PDB file of C-alpha atoms in Angstrom:
ATOM      1  CA  MET A 199     -32.813  -1.378  -7.522  1.00 43.00           C
ATOM      2  CA  ASP A 200     -34.078  -4.562  -9.187  1.00 49.00           C
ATOM      3  CA  GLU A 201     -31.036  -6.816  -9.760  1.00 50.00           C
ATOM      4  CA  ARG A 202     -32.504  -7.861 -13.104  1.00 55.00           C
ATOM      5  CA  SER A 203     -32.202  -4.250 -14.289  1.00 63.00           C
ATOM      6  CA  VAL A 204     -28.420  -4.152 -13.845  1.00 70.00           C
ATOM      7  CA  ASP A 205     -26.781  -4.024 -17.269  1.00 88.00           C
ATOM      8  CA  PRO A 206     -23.920  -6.433 -18.142  1.00 90.00           C
ATOM      9  CA  ALA A 207     -21.249  -3.697 -18.151  1.00 91.00           C
ATOM     10  CA  THR A 208     -22.143  -2.587 -14.626  1.00 93.00           C
ATOM     11  CA  GLU A 209     -22.373  -6.178 -13.409  1.00 93.00           C
ATOM     12  CA  ALA A 210     -18.901  -7.010 -14.733  1.00 94.00           C
ATOM     13  CA  PHE A 211     -17.354  -3.843 -13.326  1.00 96.00           C
ATOM     14  CA  VAL A 212     -18.869  -4.385  -9.868  1.00 95.00           C
ATOM     15  CA  ALA A 213     -17.770  -8.030  -9.874  1.00 95.00           C
ATOM     16  CA  HIS A 214     -14.133  -7.030 -10.466  1.00 96.00           C
ATOM     17  CA  ARG A 215     -14.093  -3.683  -8.657  1.00 96.00           C
ATOM     18  CA  ASN A 216     -12.056  -4.777  -5.619  1.00 95.00           C
ATOM     19  CA  LEU A 217      -9.472  -6.397  -7.887  1.00 96.00           C
ATOM     20  CA  LEU A 218      -9.245  -3.285 -10.064  1.00 97.00           C
ATOM     21  CA  PHE A 219      -8.858  -1.046  -7.015  1.00 97.00           C
ATOM     22  CA  THR A 220      -6.061  -3.273  -5.704  1.00 97.00           C
ATOM     23  CA  VAL A 221      -4.204  -3.166  -9.038  1.00 97.00           C
ATOM     24  CA  ALA A 222      -4.452   0.629  -9.141  1.00 97.00           C
ATOM     25  CA  TYR A 223      -3.519   1.043  -5.475  1.00 97.00           C
ATOM     26  CA  GLU A 224      -0.452  -1.195  -5.739  1.00 96.00           C
ATOM     27  CA  MET A 225       0.688   0.742  -8.786  1.00 96.00           C
ATOM     28  CA  LEU A 226       0.079   4.159  -7.233  1.00 96.00           C
ATOM     29  CA  GLY A 227       0.405   3.793  -3.465  1.00 95.00           C
ATOM     30  CA  SER A 228      -2.538   6.171  -3.165  1.00 94.00           C
ATOM     31  CA  ALA A 229      -6.130   5.126  -2.483  1.00 95.00           C
ATOM     32  CA  THR A 230      -7.411   8.532  -3.560  1.00 94.00           C
ATOM     33  CA  ASP A 231      -5.697   8.290  -6.931  1.00 95.00           C
ATOM     34  CA  ALA A 232      -6.739   4.647  -7.268  1.00 96.00           C
ATOM     35  CA  GLU A 233     -10.393   5.668  -6.900  1.00 96.00           C
ATOM     36  CA  ASP A 234      -9.908   8.331  -9.579  1.00 96.00           C
ATOM     37  CA  VAL A 235      -8.405   5.690 -11.868  1.00 97.00           C
ATOM     38  CA  LEU A 236     -11.413   3.426 -11.251  1.00 97.00           C
ATOM     39  CA  GLN A 237     -13.736   6.256 -12.268  1.00 97.00           C
ATOM     40  CA  GLU A 238     -11.753   6.798 -15.482  1.00 96.00           C
ATOM     41  CA  THR A 239     -11.775   3.044 -16.110  1.00 97.00           C
ATOM     42  CA  TRP A 240     -15.558   2.932 -15.714  1.00 96.00           C
ATOM     43  CA  LEU A 241     -16.054   5.778 -18.189  1.00 95.00           C
ATOM     44  CA  ARG A 242     -14.028   3.877 -20.781  1.00 95.00           C
ATOM     45  CA  TRP A 243     -15.604   0.511 -19.965  1.00 95.00           C
ATOM     46  CA  VAL A 244     -19.171   1.684 -20.597  1.00 92.00           C
ATOM     47  CA  GLY A 245     -18.149   2.649 -24.117  1.00 91.00           C
ATOM     48  CA  VAL A 246     -16.827  -0.823 -24.964  1.00 91.00           C
ATOM     49  CA  ASP A 247     -18.803  -3.201 -27.172  1.00 87.00           C
ATOM     50  CA  LEU A 248     -19.015  -6.213 -24.812  1.00 89.00           C
ATOM     51  CA  GLY A 249     -19.661  -8.481 -27.779  1.00 85.00           C
ATOM     52  CA  THR A 250     -15.996  -8.064 -28.740  1.00 90.00           C
ATOM     53  CA  VAL A 251     -14.671  -8.842 -25.237  1.00 89.00           C
ATOM     54  CA  ARG A 252     -13.565 -12.440 -24.651  1.00 91.00           C
ATOM     55  CA  ASP A 253     -12.251 -11.975 -21.092  1.00 92.00           C
ATOM     56  CA  GLU A 254     -13.886  -9.161 -19.110  1.00 94.00           C
ATOM     57  CA  ARG A 255     -11.417  -9.405 -16.211  1.00 93.00           C
ATOM     58  CA  ALA A 256      -8.373  -9.129 -18.484  1.00 92.00           C
ATOM     59  CA  TYR A 257      -9.941  -6.296 -20.472  1.00 94.00           C
ATOM     60  CA  LEU A 258     -10.752  -4.318 -17.324  1.00 96.00           C
ATOM     61  CA  VAL A 259      -7.277  -4.903 -15.905  1.00 95.00           C
ATOM     62  CA  ARG A 260      -5.833  -3.628 -19.177  1.00 95.00           C
ATOM     63  CA  ILE A 261      -7.868  -0.411 -18.946  1.00 96.00           C
ATOM     64  CA  VAL A 262      -7.068   0.190 -15.278  1.00 97.00           C
ATOM     65  CA  THR A 263      -3.349  -0.449 -15.880  1.00 96.00           C
ATOM     66  CA  ARG A 264      -3.135   2.098 -18.675  1.00 96.00           C
ATOM     67  CA  GLN A 265      -5.003   4.695 -16.632  1.00 96.00           C
ATOM     68  CA  ALA A 266      -2.816   3.994 -13.593  1.00 96.00           C
ATOM     69  CA  LEU A 267       0.344   4.363 -15.688  1.00 95.00           C
ATOM     70  CA  ASP A 268      -0.810   7.787 -16.855  1.00 93.00           C
ATOM     71  CA  ARG A 269      -1.598   8.772 -13.265  1.00 93.00           C
ATOM     72  CA  LEU A 270       1.701   7.332 -11.995  1.00 90.00           C
ATOM     73  CA  ARG A 271       3.676   9.640 -14.266  1.00 86.00           C
ATOM     74  CA  THR A 272       1.687  12.610 -12.964  1.00 85.00           C
ATOM     75  CA  LEU A 273       2.260  11.455  -9.381  1.00 84.00           C
ATOM     76  CA  GLY A 274       5.986  11.314 -10.050  1.00 80.00           C
ATOM     77  CA  ARG A 275       5.999  15.019 -10.892  1.00 81.00           C
ATOM     78  CA  ARG A 276       3.933  15.814  -7.776  1.00 82.00           C
ATOM     79  CA  LYS A 277       6.286  13.856  -5.522  1.00 83.00           C
ATOM     80  CA  GLU A 278       9.227  15.930  -6.754  1.00 83.00           C
ATOM     81  CA  SER A 279       7.714  18.954  -4.980  1.00 85.00           C
ATOM     82  CA  TYR A 280       6.354  17.008  -1.979  1.00 86.00           C
ATOM     83  CA  VAL A 281       7.419  18.438   1.379  1.00 85.00           C
ATOM     84  CA  GLY A 282       9.391  15.835   3.310  1.00 84.00           C
ATOM     85  CA  PRO A 283       9.488  12.053   2.827  1.00 87.00           C
ATOM     86  CA  TRP A 284       6.646  10.462   0.843  1.00 93.00           C
ATOM     87  CA  LEU A 285       4.956   7.316   2.192  1.00 96.00           C
ATOM     88  CA  PRO A 286       2.026   5.403   0.653  1.00 96.00           C
ATOM     89  CA  GLU A 287      -1.505   6.159   1.794  1.00 96.00           C
ATOM     90  CA  PRO A 288      -2.398   3.609   4.513  1.00 97.00           C
ATOM     91  CA  LEU A 289      -5.507   1.432   4.306  1.00 96.00           C
ATOM     92  CA  LEU A 290      -7.461  -0.258   7.044  1.00 95.00           C
ATOM     93  CA  THR A 291      -7.932  -3.752   5.647  1.00 94.00           C
ATOM     94  CA  THR A 292     -10.174  -6.645   6.639  1.00 90.00           C
ATOM     95  CA  PRO A 293      -8.648  -9.349   8.905  1.00 86.00           C
ATOM     96  CA  ASP A 294      -8.894 -12.004   6.165  1.00 87.00           C
ATOM     97  CA  VAL A 295      -6.332 -10.150   4.029  1.00 90.00           C
ATOM     98  CA  ALA A 296      -3.571 -11.162   6.463  1.00 84.00           C
ATOM     99  CA  GLU A 297      -4.445 -14.815   5.868  1.00 84.00           C
ATOM    100  CA  ASP A 298      -3.571 -14.453   2.160  1.00 88.00           C
ATOM    101  CA  VAL A 299       0.187 -14.134   2.612  1.00 85.00           C
ATOM    102  CA  GLU A 300       0.927 -13.061  -0.967  1.00 87.00           C
ATOM    103  CA  LEU A 301      -1.815 -10.430  -1.026  1.00 91.00           C
ATOM    104  CA  ALA A 302      -0.854  -9.105   2.406  1.00 90.00           C
ATOM    105  CA  ASP A 303       2.785  -8.840   1.348  1.00 90.00           C
ATOM    106  CA  SER A 304       1.888  -7.062  -1.886  1.00 92.00           C
ATOM    107  CA  VAL A 305      -0.170  -4.323  -0.169  1.00 94.00           C
ATOM    108  CA  SER A 306       2.140  -3.962   2.842  1.00 93.00           C
ATOM    109  CA  MET A 307       3.681  -0.568   3.462  1.00 94.00           C
ATOM    110  CA  ALA A 308       7.132  -2.128   3.253  1.00 93.00           C
ATOM    111  CA  MET A 309       6.469  -3.533  -0.224  1.00 94.00           C
ATOM    112  CA  LEU A 310       4.814  -0.342  -1.473  1.00 95.00           C
ATOM    113  CA  VAL A 311       7.878   1.620  -0.351  1.00 94.00           C
ATOM    114  CA  VAL A 312      10.063  -0.770  -2.384  1.00 94.00           C
ATOM    115  CA  LEU A 313       7.769  -0.454  -5.414  1.00 95.00           C
ATOM    116  CA  GLU A 314       8.295   3.312  -5.285  1.00 93.00           C
ATOM    117  CA  THR A 315      11.868   2.686  -6.451  1.00 93.00           C
ATOM    118  CA  LEU A 316      10.702   1.117  -9.744  1.00 95.00           C
ATOM    119  CA  ALA A 317      10.066   2.973 -12.985  1.00 94.00           C
ATOM    120  CA  PRO A 318       6.324   3.195 -13.883  1.00 94.00           C
ATOM    121  CA  VAL A 319       6.282   0.378 -16.468  1.00 96.00           C
ATOM    122  CA  GLU A 320       8.487  -1.813 -14.266  1.00 97.00           C
ATOM    123  CA  ARG A 321       6.059  -1.331 -11.408  1.00 96.00           C
ATOM    124  CA  ALA A 322       3.078  -2.201 -13.595  1.00 96.00           C
ATOM    125  CA  VAL A 323       4.741  -5.333 -14.962  1.00 97.00           C
ATOM    126  CA  PHE A 324       5.851  -6.486 -11.513  1.00 97.00           C
ATOM    127  CA  VAL A 325       2.409  -5.999  -9.976  1.00 96.00           C
ATOM    128  CA  LEU A 326       0.545  -7.699 -12.817  1.00 96.00           C
ATOM    129  CA  ARG A 327       2.949 -10.651 -13.038  1.00 95.00           C
ATOM    130  CA  GLU A 328       4.060 -11.291  -9.460  1.00 92.00           C
ATOM    131  CA  VAL A 329       0.891 -10.339  -7.617  1.00 91.00           C
ATOM    132  CA  PHE A 330      -1.928 -11.047 -10.062  1.00 92.00           C
ATOM    133  CA  ASP A 331      -0.200 -13.786 -12.074  1.00 91.00           C
ATOM    134  CA  LEU A 332      -1.172 -12.434 -15.499  1.00 93.00           C
ATOM    135  CA  GLU A 333       0.370 -14.025 -18.556  1.00 94.00           C
ATOM    136  CA  TYR A 334       3.087 -12.106 -20.372  1.00 95.00           C
ATOM    137  CA  ASP A 335       0.858 -11.691 -23.429  1.00 94.00           C
ATOM    138  CA  GLU A 336      -1.859 -10.054 -21.304  1.00 93.00           C
ATOM    139  CA  ILE A 337       0.645  -7.758 -19.599  1.00 96.00           C
ATOM    140  CA  ALA A 338       2.128  -6.819 -22.970  1.00 96.00           C
ATOM    141  CA  GLN A 339      -1.280  -5.580 -24.128  1.00 93.00           C
ATOM    142  CA  ALA A 340      -1.778  -3.642 -20.894  1.00 94.00           C
ATOM    143  CA  VAL A 341       1.564  -1.808 -21.017  1.00 95.00           C
ATOM    144  CA  GLU A 342       1.753  -1.668 -24.822  1.00 94.00           C
ATOM    145  CA  LYS A 343       5.049  -3.530 -25.096  1.00 95.00           C
ATOM    146  CA  SER A 344       6.013  -6.765 -26.831  1.00 96.00           C
ATOM    147  CA  PRO A 345       5.842  -9.998 -24.785  1.00 96.00           C
ATOM    148  CA  ALA A 346       9.634 -10.345 -25.139  1.00 97.00           C
ATOM    149  CA  ALA A 347      10.163  -6.842 -23.761  1.00 97.00           C
ATOM    150  CA  VAL A 348       7.763  -7.547 -20.894  1.00 97.00           C
ATOM    151  CA  ARG A 349       9.745 -10.670 -19.945  1.00 97.00           C
ATOM    152  CA  GLN A 350      12.924  -8.602 -19.738  1.00 97.00           C
ATOM    153  CA  ILE A 351      11.199  -5.878 -17.719  1.00 97.00           C
ATOM    154  CA  ALA A 352       9.759  -8.502 -15.358  1.00 97.00           C
ATOM    155  CA  TYR A 353      13.210 -10.025 -14.849  1.00 96.00           C
ATOM    156  CA  ARG A 354      14.762  -6.647 -13.998  1.00 96.00           C
ATOM    157  CA  ALA A 355      11.886  -5.658 -11.708  1.00 96.00           C
ATOM    158  CA  ARG A 356      12.011  -8.986  -9.842  1.00 95.00           C
ATOM    159  CA  ALA A 357      15.742  -8.640  -9.247  1.00 95.00           C
ATOM    160  CA  HIS A 358      15.330  -5.033  -8.107  1.00 94.00           C
ATOM    161  CA  VAL A 359      12.553  -5.890  -5.654  1.00 94.00           C
ATOM    162  CA  ALA A 360      14.279  -9.049  -4.381  1.00 91.00           C
ATOM    163  CA  ALA A 361      17.330  -6.990  -3.403  1.00 89.00           C
ATOM    164  CA  ARG A 362      15.211  -4.571  -1.367  1.00 87.00           C
ATOM    165  CA  ARG A 363      12.148  -6.446  -0.101  1.00 80.00           C
ATOM    166  CA  PRO A 364      11.790  -7.686   3.502  1.00 71.00           C
ATOM    167  CA  ARG A 365      13.319 -11.084   4.141  1.00 69.00           C
ATOM    168  CA  GLY A 366      11.062 -14.039   4.964  1.00 67.00           C
ATOM    169  CA  ALA A 367       7.333 -14.416   5.509  1.00 71.00           C
ATOM    170  CA  VAL A 368       5.840 -13.590   8.896  1.00 79.00           C
ATOM    171  CA  SER A 369       2.713 -15.268  10.224  1.00 81.00           C
ATOM    172  CA  PRO A 370      -0.249 -13.133  11.352  1.00 81.00           C
ATOM    173  CA  ALA A 371       0.190 -14.512  14.878  1.00 85.00           C
ATOM    174  CA  GLU A 372       3.852 -13.447  14.993  1.00 89.00           C
ATOM    175  CA  SER A 373       2.936  -9.982  13.723  1.00 88.00           C
ATOM    176  CA  ARG A 374       0.183  -9.594  16.316  1.00 89.00           C
ATOM    177  CA  ALA A 375       2.506 -10.653  19.142  1.00 93.00           C
ATOM    178  CA  ALA A 376       5.133  -8.121  18.059  1.00 94.00           C
ATOM    179  CA  LEU A 377       2.482  -5.402  17.793  1.00 93.00           C
ATOM    180  CA  GLN A 378       1.157  -6.119  21.287  1.00 93.00           C
ATOM    181  CA  ALA A 379       4.650  -6.016  22.767  1.00 94.00           C
ATOM    182  CA  PHE A 380       5.399  -2.780  20.909  1.00 94.00           C
ATOM    183  CA  GLN A 381       2.119  -1.189  22.029  1.00 92.00           C
ATOM    184  CA  ARG A 382       2.790  -2.088  25.675  1.00 91.00           C
ATOM    185  CA  ALA A 383       6.309  -0.688  25.476  1.00 90.00           C
ATOM    186  CA  VAL A 384       5.138   2.570  23.912  1.00 87.00           C
ATOM    187  CA  GLU A 385       2.255   3.059  26.351  1.00 84.00           C
ATOM    188  CA  THR A 386       4.400   2.418  29.424  1.00 82.00           C
ATOM    189  CA  GLY A 387       7.368   4.384  28.098  1.00 78.00           C
ATOM    190  CA  ASN A 388       9.710   1.580  29.155  1.00 83.00           C
ATOM    191  CA  LEU A 389      12.884   2.188  27.192  1.00 88.00           C
ATOM    192  CA  GLN A 390      14.238  -1.314  27.773  1.00 92.00           C
ATOM    193  CA  SER A 391      10.974  -2.868  26.564  1.00 92.00           C
ATOM    194  CA  LEU A 392      11.212  -0.786  23.399  1.00 92.00           C
ATOM    195  CA  LEU A 393      14.808  -1.890  22.862  1.00 94.00           C
ATOM    196  CA  ASP A 394      13.755  -5.516  23.352  1.00 95.00           C
ATOM    197  CA  ILE A 395      11.047  -5.413  20.663  1.00 96.00           C
ATOM    198  CA  LEU A 396      12.971  -3.321  18.097  1.00 97.00           C
ATOM    199  CA  ALA A 397      15.367  -5.038  15.701  1.00 95.00           C
ATOM    200  CA  PRO A 398      18.961  -3.745  16.001  1.00 96.00           C
ATOM    201  CA  ASP A 399      18.782  -2.200  12.512  1.00 95.00           C
ATOM    202  CA  VAL A 400      15.167  -0.973  12.724  1.00 96.00           C
ATOM    203  CA  VAL A 401      14.283   1.894  10.380  1.00 95.00           C
ATOM    204  CA  ALA A 402      11.687   4.569  11.216  1.00 95.00           C
ATOM    205  CA  LEU A 403      10.098   6.692   8.474  1.00 95.00           C
ATOM    206  CA  SER A 404       7.384   9.323   8.741  1.00 95.00           C
ATOM    207  CA  ASP A 405       5.300  11.456   6.394  1.00 96.00           C
ATOM    208  CA  GLY A 406       3.716  14.727   7.464  1.00 95.00           C
ATOM    209  CA  GLY A 407       3.248  16.209   4.005  1.00 92.00           C
ATOM    210  CA  GLY A 408       4.544  19.561   5.215  1.00 90.00           C
ATOM    211  CA  VAL A 409       1.425  19.908   7.377  1.00 92.00           C
ATOM    212  CA  LYS A 410       2.393  17.813  10.407  1.00 93.00           C
ATOM    213  CA  HIS A 411       5.816  17.423  11.992  1.00 89.00           C
ATOM    214  CA  ALA A 412       7.688  14.439  10.544  1.00 90.00           C
ATOM    215  CA  LEU A 413      11.203  13.059  10.298  1.00 89.00           C
ATOM    216  CA  LEU A 414      13.195  14.691   7.503  1.00 87.00           C
ATOM    217  CA  ARG A 415      15.181  11.503   6.977  1.00 90.00           C
ATOM    218  CA  PRO A 416      15.046   7.884   8.158  1.00 93.00           C
ATOM    219  CA  VAL A 417      16.112   7.127  11.732  1.00 95.00           C
ATOM    220  CA  VAL A 418      18.100   3.886  11.920  1.00 96.00           C
ATOM    221  CA  GLY A 419      18.991   1.725  14.917  1.00 97.00           C
ATOM    222  CA  ALA A 420      17.115   0.436  17.955  1.00 96.00           C
ATOM    223  CA  ASP A 421      18.637   2.906  20.417  1.00 95.00           C
ATOM    224  CA  LYS A 422      17.868   5.993  18.308  1.00 95.00           C
ATOM    225  CA  VAL A 423      14.349   4.846  17.412  1.00 95.00           C
ATOM    226  CA  ALA A 424      13.523   3.846  21.010  1.00 93.00           C
ATOM    227  CA  ARG A 425      14.634   7.212  22.387  1.00 90.00           C
ATOM    228  CA  LEU A 426      12.723   9.014  19.631  1.00 89.00           C
ATOM    229  CA  LEU A 427       9.519   7.121  20.476  1.00 88.00           C
ATOM    230  CA  ALA A 428       9.956   7.722  24.199  1.00 82.00           C
ATOM    231  CA  SER A 429      10.488  11.460  23.706  1.00 80.00           C
ATOM    232  CA  LEU A 430       7.496  11.803  21.382  1.00 74.00           C
ATOM    233  CA  TRP A 431       5.135   9.844  23.593  1.00 72.00           C
ATOM    234  CA  TYR A 432       5.709  11.847  26.750  1.00 65.00           C
ATOM    235  CA  GLN A 433       5.281  15.389  25.515  1.00 65.00           C
ATOM    236  CA  ARG A 434       3.656  17.745  27.998  1.00 60.00           C
ATOM    237  CA  ASP A 435      -0.004  18.701  27.565  1.00 67.00           C
ATOM    238  CA  VAL A 436      -0.475  15.944  25.000  1.00 71.00           C
ATOM    239  CA  ALA A 437      -2.753  12.968  25.621  1.00 79.00           C
ATOM    240  CA  ARG A 438      -1.648  10.380  23.082  1.00 81.00           C
ATOM    241  CA  SER A 439      -3.348   7.020  22.648  1.00 87.00           C
ATOM    242  CA  VAL A 440      -3.005   4.113  20.244  1.00 89.00           C
ATOM    243  CA  GLU A 441      -5.427   1.433  19.157  1.00 92.00           C
ATOM    244  CA  PRO A 442      -4.599  -1.719  17.176  1.00 93.00           C
ATOM    245  CA  ALA A 443      -5.866  -2.031  13.598  1.00 93.00           C
ATOM    246  CA  GLU A 444      -5.220  -4.042  10.457  1.00 93.00           C
ATOM    247  CA  VAL A 445      -3.111  -1.693   8.338  1.00 95.00           C
ATOM    248  CA  ASN A 446      -2.295  -2.790   4.783  1.00 95.00           C
ATOM    249  CA  GLY A 447      -2.736  -6.456   5.576  1.00 91.00           C
ATOM    250  CA  ALA A 448      -0.773  -6.483   8.829  1.00 88.00           C
ATOM    251  CA  PRO A 449      -1.197  -5.370  12.450  1.00 87.00           C
ATOM    252  CA  GLY A 450      -0.675  -1.636  12.919  1.00 94.00           C
ATOM    253  CA  LEU A 451      -1.718   1.243  15.159  1.00 94.00           C
ATOM    254  CA  VAL A 452      -4.069   4.191  14.832  1.00 95.00           C
ATOM    255  CA  VAL A 453      -2.694   7.131  16.827  1.00 93.00           C
ATOM    256  CA  ARG A 454      -4.890   9.778  18.450  1.00 92.00           C
ATOM    257  CA  VAL A 455      -3.769  12.975  20.157  1.00 90.00           C
ATOM    258  CA  ASN A 456      -6.195  14.589  22.600  1.00 87.00           C
ATOM    259  CA  GLY A 457      -8.874  12.338  21.126  1.00 89.00           C
ATOM    260  CA  GLU A 458      -8.321  13.416  17.499  1.00 92.00           C
ATOM    261  CA  LEU A 459      -6.906  11.225  14.743  1.00 94.00           C
ATOM    262  CA  ASP A 460      -3.217  12.057  14.375  1.00 93.00           C
ATOM    263  CA  GLY A 461      -1.730   9.286  12.272  1.00 94.00           C
ATOM    264  CA  VAL A 462      -1.292   5.634  11.423  1.00 96.00           C
ATOM    265  CA  VAL A 463       1.717   3.449  12.158  1.00 95.00           C
ATOM    266  CA  ALA A 464       2.365   0.393   9.998  1.00 95.00           C
ATOM    267  CA  LEU A 465       4.942  -2.118  11.184  1.00 94.00           C
ATOM    268  CA  ARG A 466       7.325  -4.493   9.451  1.00 93.00           C
ATOM    269  CA  VAL A 467       8.185  -7.536  11.549  1.00 93.00           C
ATOM    270  CA  GLU A 468      11.210  -9.778  11.079  1.00 91.00           C
ATOM    271  CA  ASN A 469      12.200 -12.615  13.414  1.00 90.00           C
ATOM    272  CA  GLY A 470       9.676 -11.503  16.014  1.00 91.00           C
ATOM    273  CA  ARG A 471      10.960  -7.913  16.220  1.00 94.00           C
ATOM    274  CA  ILE A 472       9.950  -4.605  14.663  1.00 95.00           C
ATOM    275  CA  ALA A 473      12.268  -3.979  11.717  1.00 94.00           C
ATOM    276  CA  GLY A 474      10.363  -1.093  10.119  1.00 94.00           C
ATOM    277  CA  LEU A 475       8.103   1.712  11.347  1.00 95.00           C
ATOM    278  CA  TYR A 476       6.055   3.703   8.818  1.00 96.00           C
ATOM    279  CA  HIS A 477       4.279   6.649  10.456  1.00 95.00           C
ATOM    280  CA  VAL A 478       1.844   8.566   8.233  1.00 97.00           C
ATOM    281  CA  ARG A 479       0.609  11.872   9.697  1.00 95.00           C
ATOM    282  CA  ASN A 480      -0.316  13.792   6.548  1.00 96.00           C
ATOM    283  CA  PRO A 481      -4.070  14.478   7.051  1.00 95.00           C
ATOM    284  CA  GLU A 482      -4.710  14.102   3.308  1.00 94.00           C
ATOM    285  CA  LYS A 483      -3.580  10.480   3.540  1.00 96.00           C
ATOM    286  CA  LEU A 484      -5.787   9.462   6.465  1.00 96.00           C
ATOM    287  CA  SER A 485      -9.205   9.312   4.795  1.00 90.00           C
ATOM    288  CA  ARG A 486      -9.116   5.497   4.648  1.00 89.00           C
ATOM    289  CA  VAL A 487      -8.701   5.118   8.406  1.00 90.00           C
ATOM    290  CA  ALA A 488     -12.408   5.565   9.161  1.00 87.00           C
ATOM    291  CA  ARG A 489     -13.452   2.337   7.433  1.00 91.00           C
ATOM    292  CA  GLU A 490     -12.053  -0.892   6.052  1.00 92.00           C
ATOM    293  CA  THR A 491     -11.126  -1.013   2.376  1.00 93.00           C
ATOM    294  CA  PRO A 492     -11.624  -4.354   0.599  1.00 92.00           C
ATOM    295  CA  VAL A 493      -8.680  -5.535  -1.503  1.00 93.00           C
ATOM    296  CA  SER A 494      -8.415  -8.732  -3.536  1.00 92.00           C
ATOM    297  CA  ARG A 495      -6.454 -10.463  -6.281  1.00 86.00           C
TER     298      ARG A 495
END
């Protein structure tokens, strides 16, 4: 298509698409729902008189936020009937995402799990303020609250997240080293090697969506998690393999059983050890494992 034939509305939407997807994904924890929100945003955007729009980025973020809030409330009802623990939908991300520490932290599985504990408007305000650095006036328009109310919501959300978020930033190199040690330990089945790379209070979570076997509750502690991993890895008549990948801005593993995709493991690293394991096996959440998904802020 001749670039000169692209209309201004399409050009603006395409220019900000990765940003809009990231906003929706961080609010929803679901790439599938984020794509649906982008489609709804586009349908509303093409009906806007661009002559009245002073800031296209802010206007588009406002639309996508409102659509994501509507979808988030629907998701909340769906999660109430979800079979087993619910984890965010993992993304394969480009290597450069890990270099942007704030972006990588915001899309990490660990952070998305924390954001699940916020109310919908709190989550929207936190994402727009802390991740995308929008002004309170802009956020107020997006969530249809007063700027004063948004400041209070932001304060509460920050305190809530701070009490639950992972402690301290981890460099990409430190994360890769921990992943490599973990992968070697899992592949060799060496229990002591697993104990060495797992933090004493490591937490393992898994999501099978009622379709694949998964933990019904978190498993806590290096000894329990190490023995669980060892028992799962060496099942009879099962050829299990893992390959490293960038998962939600950090090193992770793609798991295959008898050559078929079986799941994705995202890791949370603290002080050089694995402090969190997030294992997604629900087939409906693995569509983004075949290709990298661009995210931006």
